[in-house]
Coordinates of C-alpha atoms in Angstrom, one line a residue:
X10 CA -161.2 89.1 127.7
X11 CA -158.2 91.8 128.4
X12 CA -157.5 91.4 131.8
X13 CA -158.1 95.0 133.2
X14 CA -161.7 94.8 131.9
X15 CA -162.0 90.7 133.5
X16 CA -160.5 91.8 136.9
X17 CA -162.8 95.0 137.0
X18 CA -166.1 93.1 136.2
X19 CA -164.9 90.6 139.0
X20 CA -164.6 93.3 141.4
X21 CA -167.9 94.4 140.7
X22 CA -169.5 91.1 141.2
X23 CA -168.3 90.6 144.5
X24 CA -170.5 93.5 145.2
X25 CA -173.8 91.9 144.7
X26 CA -175.6 89.4 147.2
X27 CA -177.3 86.3 146.6
X28 CA -181.1 87.3 145.8
X29 CA -183.3 85.6 148.2
X30 CA -185.5 83.8 145.7
X31 CA -183.1 82.0 143.7
X32 CA -182.9 78.0 144.9
X33 CA -179.1 77.7 145.6
X34 CA -177.6 74.4 144.7
X35 CA -174.7 72.7 146.6
X36 CA -171.6 72.3 145.1
X37 CA -171.4 68.3 145.8
X38 CA -174.4 68.5 143.7
X39 CA -173.0 70.3 140.9
X40 CA -171.0 67.9 138.5
X41 CA -171.4 69.6 135.5
X42 CA -172.5 73.0 133.8
X43 CA -174.2 73.8 130.5
X44 CA -172.8 76.2 128.1
X45 CA -174.6 78.3 125.8
X46 CA -174.8 77.3 122.2
X47 CA -174.2 80.2 119.7
X48 CA -177.2 79.0 117.6
X49 CA -180.0 76.3 117.9
X50 CA -180.2 76.0 113.7
X51 CA -178.7 72.6 112.5
X52 CA -177.6 74.0 109.1
X53 CA -176.3 77.6 111.0
X54 CA -174.3 74.7 113.3
X55 CA -172.8 73.0 110.4
X56 CA -171.7 76.4 109.2
X57 CA -170.4 77.3 112.5
X58 CA -168.4 74.1 112.6
X59 CA -166.6 74.7 109.2
X60 CA -165.9 78.3 110.0
X61 CA -164.5 78.0 113.7
X62 CA -162.3 74.9 112.8
X63 CA -160.8 77.2 109.6
X64 CA -160.3 80.1 111.8
X65 CA -158.7 77.6 114.6
X66 CA -156.4 76.2 111.5
X67 CA -155.4 79.9 110.4
X68 CA -154.7 80.9 113.8
X69 CA -152.4 77.9 114.5
X70 CA -150.6 78.3 111.2
X71 CA -149.9 82.0 111.4
X72 CA -148.9 82.0 114.8
X73 CA -146.4 79.0 114.1
X74 CA -145.0 80.7 110.9
X75 CA -143.7 83.4 113.4
X76 CA -142.5 81.2 116.0
X77 CA -140.4 78.7 113.7
X78 CA -138.4 81.5 112.0
X79 CA -137.8 83.5 114.8
X80 CA -136.7 80.3 117.0
X81 CA -134.5 79.4 114.0
X82 CA -132.9 82.4 112.5
X83 CA -130.3 84.1 114.2
X84 CA -130.9 87.1 112.6
X85 CA -133.9 88.0 114.6
X86 CA -132.7 86.8 117.9
X87 CA -133.8 90.2 119.2
X88 CA -135.7 91.2 122.4
X89 CA -138.9 92.2 120.0
X90 CA -138.9 89.2 118.2
X91 CA -138.3 87.0 121.7
X92 CA -141.3 88.7 122.9
X93 CA -143.2 88.4 119.5
X94 CA -142.6 84.6 119.5
X95 CA -144.0 84.0 123.1
X96 CA -147.0 86.3 122.5
X97 CA -148.0 83.9 119.7
X98 CA -147.4 81.1 121.6
X99 CA -149.5 82.6 124.2
X100 CA -152.4 83.0 121.5
X101 CA -152.1 79.5 120.5
X102 CA -152.7 78.5 124.3
X103 CA -155.3 81.1 124.3
X104 CA -157.2 80.2 121.4
X105 CA -156.4 76.2 121.9
X106 CA -158.5 76.5 125.9
X107 CA -161.6 77.4 124.0
X108 CA -162.3 76.4 120.5
X109 CA -161.3 72.6 120.2
X110 CA -163.9 72.2 123.0
X111 CA -166.4 74.4 121.2
X112 CA -165.7 72.5 117.7
X113 CA -166.6 69.1 119.6
X114 CA -169.5 70.5 121.1
X115 CA -170.8 71.7 117.6
X116 CA -169.9 68.2 116.2
X117 CA -171.8 66.5 119.1
X118 CA -174.5 68.9 119.6
X119 CA -173.3 69.2 123.2
X120 CA -173.4 72.0 125.6
X121 CA -172.2 70.1 128.7
X122 CA -168.8 70.6 130.3
X123 CA -167.6 69.0 133.4
X124 CA -167.4 70.8 136.7
X125 CA -163.5 70.0 136.8
X126 CA -163.1 70.7 133.2
X127 CA -164.9 73.9 133.5
X128 CA -162.5 75.0 136.4
X129 CA -159.6 73.8 134.2
X130 CA -160.9 75.7 131.2
X131 CA -161.1 78.9 133.2
X132 CA -157.6 78.7 134.9
X133 CA -155.8 78.1 131.4
X134 CA -158.0 80.9 129.8
X135 CA -156.8 83.0 132.7
X136 CA -153.1 82.1 132.4
X137 CA -152.8 82.9 128.7
X138 CA -155.2 86.0 128.8
X139 CA -152.8 87.4 131.4
X140 CA -149.7 86.4 129.7
X141 CA -150.9 88.0 126.4
X142 CA -151.7 91.5 128.8
X143 CA -147.9 91.2 130.3
X144 CA -146.2 90.3 126.9
X145 CA -148.0 93.5 125.4
X146 CA -146.9 95.5 128.2
X147 CA -143.3 94.2 127.9
X148 CA -143.2 94.7 124.3
X149 CA -144.3 98.3 124.8
X150 CA -141.5 98.6 127.3
X151 CA -139.2 97.4 124.5
X152 CA -140.4 99.7 121.9
X153 CA -139.6 102.6 124.9
X154 CA -136.2 101.6 125.3
X155 CA -135.4 101.4 121.6
X156 CA -136.7 104.5 120.8
X157 CA -136.0 107.0 124.0
X158 CA -132.5 105.3 124.6
X159 CA -131.5 103.7 121.5
X160 CA -127.4 104.0 122.4
X161 CA -128.6 102.1 125.8
X162 CA -130.8 99.5 124.2
X163 CA -128.6 96.3 124.0
X164 CA -127.4 96.9 127.6
X165 CA -130.7 97.4 129.1
X166 CA -132.6 95.0 127.1
X167 CA -130.1 92.1 127.8
X168 CA -131.2 88.5 127.3
X169 CA -131.1 88.1 131.1
X170 CA -133.5 90.8 131.6
X171 CA -135.6 89.6 128.9
X172 CA -135.7 85.7 130.4
X173 CA -136.4 87.3 133.6
X174 CA -139.6 89.4 132.6
X175 CA -140.8 86.2 130.8
X176 CA -140.4 84.3 133.7
X177 CA -142.3 86.8 135.8
X178 CA -144.9 87.0 133.5
X179 CA -145.7 83.4 133.4
X180 CA -145.3 83.3 137.3
X181 CA -147.8 86.6 137.6
X182 CA -150.1 84.5 135.4
X183 CA -149.9 81.1 137.5
X184 CA -150.7 83.3 140.4
X185 CA -153.6 85.2 139.1
X186 CA -155.3 82.1 137.7
X187 CA -154.8 80.0 141.2
X188 CA -156.2 83.2 142.9
X189 CA -159.4 82.9 140.6
X190 CA -159.7 79.4 140.8
X191 CA -159.6 79.5 144.6
X192 CA -162.1 82.4 144.7
X193 CA -164.6 79.8 142.7
X194 CA -163.4 76.6 145.0
X195 CA -164.5 78.6 148.0
X196 CA -168.0 78.9 147.5
X197 CA -170.3 75.9 148.2
X198 CA -173.6 77.1 146.6
X199 CA -174.2 78.2 142.8
X200 CA -177.3 80.1 141.7
X201 CA -177.3 78.0 138.3
X202 CA -175.7 75.9 135.8
X203 CA -176.2 77.6 133.0
X204 CA -173.0 79.6 131.8
X205 CA -174.0 82.5 129.5
X206 CA -171.2 81.7 127.2
X207 CA -169.7 78.9 124.8
X208 CA -167.0 78.7 127.4
X209 CA -166.2 78.7 130.8
X210 CA -165.7 82.4 130.9
X211 CA -164.5 83.4 134.4
X212 CA -166.8 86.5 134.8
X213 CA -169.7 84.4 133.9
X214 CA -168.6 81.4 136.0
X215 CA -168.3 83.9 139.1
X216 CA -171.7 85.4 138.6
X217 CA -173.0 82.0 139.2
X218 CA -171.4 81.9 142.8
X219 CA -172.9 83.4 146.1
X220 CA -170.2 85.2 147.6
X221 CA -170.8 86.5 151.3
X222 CA -167.4 87.9 152.3
X223 CA -166.0 91.3 152.3
X224 CA -162.7 89.9 152.5
X225 CA -163.3 88.3 148.9
X226 CA -164.2 91.8 147.6
X227 CA -161.2 93.3 148.8
X228 CA -158.9 90.6 147.5
X229 CA -160.5 91.1 144.1
X230 CA -160.1 95.0 143.9
X231 CA -156.5 94.1 144.9
X232 CA -156.1 91.5 142.0
X233 CA -157.6 94.3 139.9
X234 CA -155.3 96.9 140.7
X235 CA -152.2 94.6 140.5
X236 CA -153.0 92.9 137.2
X237 CA -155.2 95.3 135.3
X238 CA -154.1 98.9 136.3
X239 CA -150.3 98.4 136.1
X240 CA -150.0 96.7 132.8
X241 CA -152.4 99.4 131.2
X242 CA -150.5 101.7 133.1
X243 CA -147.2 100.9 131.9
X244 CA -148.3 100.7 128.2
X245 CA -149.6 104.3 128.3
X246 CA -146.5 105.7 130.1
X247 CA -144.4 104.0 127.2
X248 CA -146.3 105.4 124.4
X249 CA -146.2 108.9 126.0
X250 CA -142.3 108.8 126.0
X251 CA -142.5 107.4 122.7
X252 CA -144.8 109.9 121.1
X253 CA -143.0 112.6 123.2
X254 CA -139.5 111.7 121.5
X255 CA -140.9 111.1 118.2
X256 CA -142.4 114.7 118.1
X257 CA -138.7 115.9 118.7
X258 CA -137.3 114.2 115.8
X259 CA -136.9 117.1 113.1
X260 CA -137.5 115.2 109.7
X261 CA -140.7 113.8 109.1
X262 CA -138.8 110.6 107.3
X263 CA -137.5 109.9 110.8
X264 CA -140.9 110.4 112.5
X265 CA -142.3 107.7 110.3
X266 CA -139.5 105.5 110.7
X267 CA -139.5 105.8 114.4
X268 CA -143.2 105.2 114.8
X269 CA -143.2 102.5 111.9
X270 CA -141.4 100.5 114.5
X271 CA -144.1 100.5 117.0
X272 CA -147.1 100.5 114.8
X273 CA -147.6 97.0 114.7
X274 CA -147.7 96.7 118.4
X275 CA -150.0 99.7 118.9
X276 CA -152.4 98.1 116.5
X277 CA -152.4 94.7 118.3
X278 CA -152.8 96.7 121.7
X279 CA -155.7 98.5 120.5
X280 CA -157.3 95.2 118.9
X281 CA -156.5 93.4 122.0
X282 CA -158.1 96.0 124.5
X283 CA -160.3 97.5 122.1
X284 CA -162.6 94.2 121.6
X285 CA -162.3 93.4 125.1
X286 CA -164.0 96.8 126.2
X287 CA -166.4 96.4 123.4
X288 CA -167.7 93.4 124.5
X289 CA -167.9 94.5 128.0
X290 CA -169.8 97.7 126.9
X291 CA -172.2 95.6 124.8
X292 CA -172.8 93.2 127.2
X293 CA -173.7 96.0 129.7
X294 CA -176.4 97.6 126.9
X295 CA -177.4 94.1 125.5
X296 CA -179.5 91.8 128.0
X297 CA -179.1 88.8 125.4
X298 CA -176.7 86.5 126.7
X299 CA -176.5 85.0 122.9
X300 CA -175.5 88.4 121.9
X301 CA -172.7 88.7 124.6
X302 CA -172.0 85.0 123.3
X303 CA -171.5 85.9 120.0
X304 CA -169.4 89.2 120.8
X305 CA -166.9 87.2 122.8
X306 CA -165.9 85.4 119.7
X307 CA -164.0 88.8 118.8
X308 CA -161.8 88.7 121.6
X309 CA -161.3 84.8 122.1
X310 CA -161.2 83.9 118.3
X311 CA -160.7 87.1 116.0
X312 CA -158.0 88.9 117.9
X313 CA -155.3 85.6 118.2
X314 CA -156.2 85.0 114.6
X315 CA -155.5 88.8 113.5
X316 CA -152.4 89.0 115.2
X317 CA -149.9 87.3 113.3
X318 CA -151.1 88.9 110.1
X319 CA -150.8 92.1 111.8
X320 CA -147.0 91.9 112.9
X321 CA -146.1 90.2 109.5
X322 CA -147.7 92.5 106.9
X323 CA -145.0 95.1 106.9
X324 CA -142.4 93.4 108.7
X325 CA -139.6 92.7 106.4
X326 CA -137.0 91.2 108.8
X327 CA -139.9 88.4 109.7
X328 CA -140.7 87.7 105.9
X329 CA -136.6 87.5 105.3
X330 CA -136.5 85.0 108.0
X331 CA -139.4 82.7 106.7
X332 CA -137.7 83.2 103.5
X333 CA -134.5 81.5 104.9
X334 CA -136.7 78.9 106.9
X335 CA -138.1 77.7 103.7
X336 CA -135.0 77.6 101.6
X337 CA -133.6 75.4 104.1
X338 CA -136.5 73.0 104.3
X339 CA -137.1 72.8 100.5

């Protein structure tokens, strides 16, 4: 789920208190959680196994076909492709956090995940989800500099700044992950061991806890402000400036050329945030856990699979780089 939606939902969860009629389970007695299956039909499970295995392999191949040409061809050693290759790497990590475990569960007809495994999956999910969030913000800034300050682009977007921004996004993602992990570890009781999703969704896992301190609420609101509001604001500000600059271009061909440079990024941003927001709003309307789990497939599986196709569809530099790579290999 996009991080702004994710942290907002977490903040709301911490205003809830545990109902008195729920039997609490001590954390020392919780050794595993039970995930929600997408279906109980054996025939449908076989179809889902083949479907998710295919989607996973397509996602891995698509993102590798971006990473390999960018890393091996000096013609595309630019800030835009630097961030794009790292976004593909984050997408690989993001989908690999959940889908392999889900495929194994479908194959073994099992829905059990250990307590430690669940916390690990949640932590890695947050790291790569936050990396996606921040990298999209940095790519928006890159487009802003390229369109609004083209003469100073090479000076502003120098390799040292790009490396610093990547390192900063990694450190922020690790900090975010540890904050969420500590939030769960600080609770001694869970309302249930049934997670209403096919993976250890952080919002679902925290919904099983019973927070009692106001400081936890303040901490979550702070995390939402830092990791949710700032990236969204950065993307909106960048595209506000980009659109303003494009509208000042006199020729229609010039406007089209300028907009085409950021069209793929804008499409990925819409898919990334749109699917997460749609899932969040859908889960608020629908009270069926299975419907929410199926909808979660959109932002956990479909979005990472679509990103390489969106970026490479009309990208001549990437296609030429891939051809050069293939010619060297074969």
